[in-house]
CSV table of C-alpha atoms in Angstrom, one decimal:
chain,number,residue,atom,x,y,z
K,1,GLN,CA,125.1,25.4,46.4
K,2,VAL,CA,128.5,23.7,46.2
K,3,GLN,CA,129.7,22.7,42.7
K,4,LEU,CA,132.6,21.0,41.0
K,5,VAL,CA,133.9,21.9,37.6
K,6,GLU,CA,135.9,19.9,35.5
K,7,SER,CA,137.8,20.8,32.6
K,8,GLY,CA,140.9,19.6,30.0
K,9,GLY,CA,139.4,16.8,28.6
K,10,GLY,CA,139.6,16.1,24.6
K,11,LEU,CA,140.7,13.6,22.0
K,12,VAL,CA,144.5,12.5,22.2
K,13,GLN,CA,146.6,10.1,20.5
K,14,PRO,CA,148.3,7.2,22.2
K,15,GLY,CA,151.2,7.9,23.9
K,16,GLY,CA,150.0,11.5,24.6
K,17,SER,CA,149.3,13.5,27.6
K,18,LEU,CA,146.1,15.7,29.0
K,19,ARG,CA,145.8,17.5,32.4
K,20,LEU,CA,142.4,17.6,33.8
K,21,SER,CA,141.5,19.9,36.4
K,22,CYS,CA,138.6,20.3,38.7
K,23,ALA,CA,137.5,23.4,40.8
K,24,ALA,CA,135.1,23.4,43.7
K,25,SER,CA,133.0,26.4,44.1
K,26,GLY,CA,130.2,27.7,46.4
K,27,SER,CA,129.7,27.6,50.6
K,28,ILE,CA,132.7,25.3,51.6
K,29,ILE,CA,134.5,25.7,55.1
K,30,SER,CA,136.8,22.7,54.5
K,31,ILE,CA,137.9,19.7,51.7
K,32,ASN,CA,138.7,16.6,53.4
K,33,ASP,CA,139.7,14.6,50.3
K,34,MET,CA,139.2,14.8,46.4
K,35,GLY,CA,139.2,12.4,43.6
K,36,TRP,CA,139.2,11.4,40.0
K,37,TYR,CA,136.9,8.5,38.9
K,38,ARG,CA,136.3,7.4,35.3
K,39,GLN,CA,133.4,5.2,33.7
K,40,ALA,CA,134.1,4.0,30.1
K,41,PRO,CA,131.1,2.9,27.8
K,42,GLY,CA,129.3,-0.5,29.5
K,43,LYS,CA,131.3,-0.3,32.6
K,44,GLN,CA,131.3,0.4,35.9
K,45,ARG,CA,132.4,3.7,37.4
K,46,GLU,CA,135.9,3.2,38.9
K,47,LEU,CA,138.6,5.0,41.0
K,48,VAL,CA,141.4,6.6,39.2
K,49,ALA,CA,143.2,8.4,41.9
K,50,HIS,CA,142.5,9.9,45.1
K,51,ILE,CA,144.4,12.7,47.2
K,52,PHE,CA,143.4,13.6,50.8
K,53,SER,CA,144.0,17.0,52.3
K,54,ARG,CA,147.4,16.5,53.6
K,55,GLY,CA,148.8,15.0,50.1
K,56,ASN,CA,148.8,11.5,50.5
K,57,THR,CA,147.7,9.6,47.5
K,58,ASN,CA,146.5,6.5,46.0
K,59,TYR,CA,146.1,4.9,42.5
K,60,ALA,CA,144.6,2.4,40.6
K,61,ASP,CA,147.1,-0.2,39.7
K,62,SER,CA,146.2,0.6,35.8
K,63,VAL,CA,147.3,4.3,35.9
K,64,LYS,CA,150.3,4.0,38.6
K,65,GLY,CA,153.6,5.5,37.0
K,66,ARG,CA,151.3,7.3,34.3
K,67,PHE,CA,149.0,9.6,36.3
K,68,THR,CA,149.5,11.9,38.8
K,69,ILE,CA,146.9,13.5,40.9
K,70,SER,CA,147.7,16.8,43.0
K,71,ARG,CA,145.6,19.4,44.7
K,72,ASP,CA,146.0,23.5,45.5
K,73,ASN,CA,143.8,24.1,48.5
K,74,ALA,CA,144.3,27.7,48.3
K,75,LYS,CA,141.9,27.3,44.9
K,76,ASN,CA,140.1,24.5,45.8
K,77,THR,CA,141.2,22.8,42.9
K,78,VAL,CA,142.4,18.9,42.3
K,79,TYR,CA,144.4,18.3,39.1
K,80,LEU,CA,145.0,15.2,36.9
K,81,GLN,CA,148.3,15.0,35.1
K,82,MET,CA,147.7,11.9,32.4
K,83,ASN,CA,151.1,11.0,30.9
K,84,SER,CA,151.4,7.6,28.2
K,85,LEU,CA,147.8,7.6,27.7
K,86,LYS,CA,146.3,4.4,26.3
K,87,PRO,CA,143.2,3.5,24.3
K,88,GLU,CA,141.7,1.9,27.2
K,89,ASP,CA,141.9,5.2,29.2
K,90,THR,CA,139.2,6.3,27.0
K,91,ALA,CA,136.2,7.2,29.5
K,92,VAL,CA,134.1,10.0,30.8
K,93,TYR,CA,136.5,11.4,34.0
K,94,TYR,CA,134.1,12.6,37.0
K,95,CYS,CA,135.7,14.9,39.9
K,96,ASN,CA,134.6,13.7,43.4
K,97,ALA,CA,134.8,15.5,46.6
K,98,HIS,CA,133.8,15.0,50.7
K,99,LEU,CA,133.7,18.3,52.0
K,100,VAL,CA,131.9,20.4,54.8
K,101,ALA,CA,129.7,23.0,53.4
K,102,GLY,CA,129.0,26.4,54.7
K,103,PRO,CA,125.8,28.7,55.1
K,104,PRO,CA,123.1,27.9,54.6
K,105,ASP,CA,123.3,24.1,54.3
K,106,TYR,CA,126.0,23.4,56.7
K,107,GLY,CA,127.1,19.9,57.0
K,108,PHE,CA,129.0,16.8,55.5
K,109,ARG,CA,128.7,16.4,51.8
K,110,GLU,CA,129.6,14.2,49.0
K,111,VAL,CA,129.9,16.1,45.5
K,112,TRP,CA,130.2,15.1,41.9
K,113,GLY,CA,131.5,16.9,38.8
K,114,GLN,CA,129.6,16.7,35.6
K,115,GLY,CA,132.2,14.7,34.1
K,116,THR,CA,134.7,15.4,31.2
K,117,LEU,CA,135.2,13.0,28.3
K,118,VAL,CA,139.0,11.7,27.6
K,119,THR,CA,139.3,10.2,24.1
K,120,VAL,CA,142.5,8.3,23.3
K,121,SER,CA,142.3,7.3,19.6
K,122,PRO,CA,145.1,7.5,16.8
């Protein structure tokens, strides 16, 4: 069974930095794209950043210039470097991947991680 495991969340002061990691494990043939989403209390889940297998990226306007997404294809891992954090960045951050699973469950899959909480507060 394919799963995504996030790490790196926590409490940070405004202006601080955090680095999130998300590792995919299980029977995987290839990963097409990976991304980070977030959901703040009382709000809908939104896209934060997205990266394709060839490295091209896109970001939400609210995080451009502050967050950087990257991936290590050899490790099936995606990262989110978050700088100049603001209180409005407080949310549960979820990792997402579109991939091709291997045996026994061959086929395209969309997989979500369990989420990691980021709290930005003085």
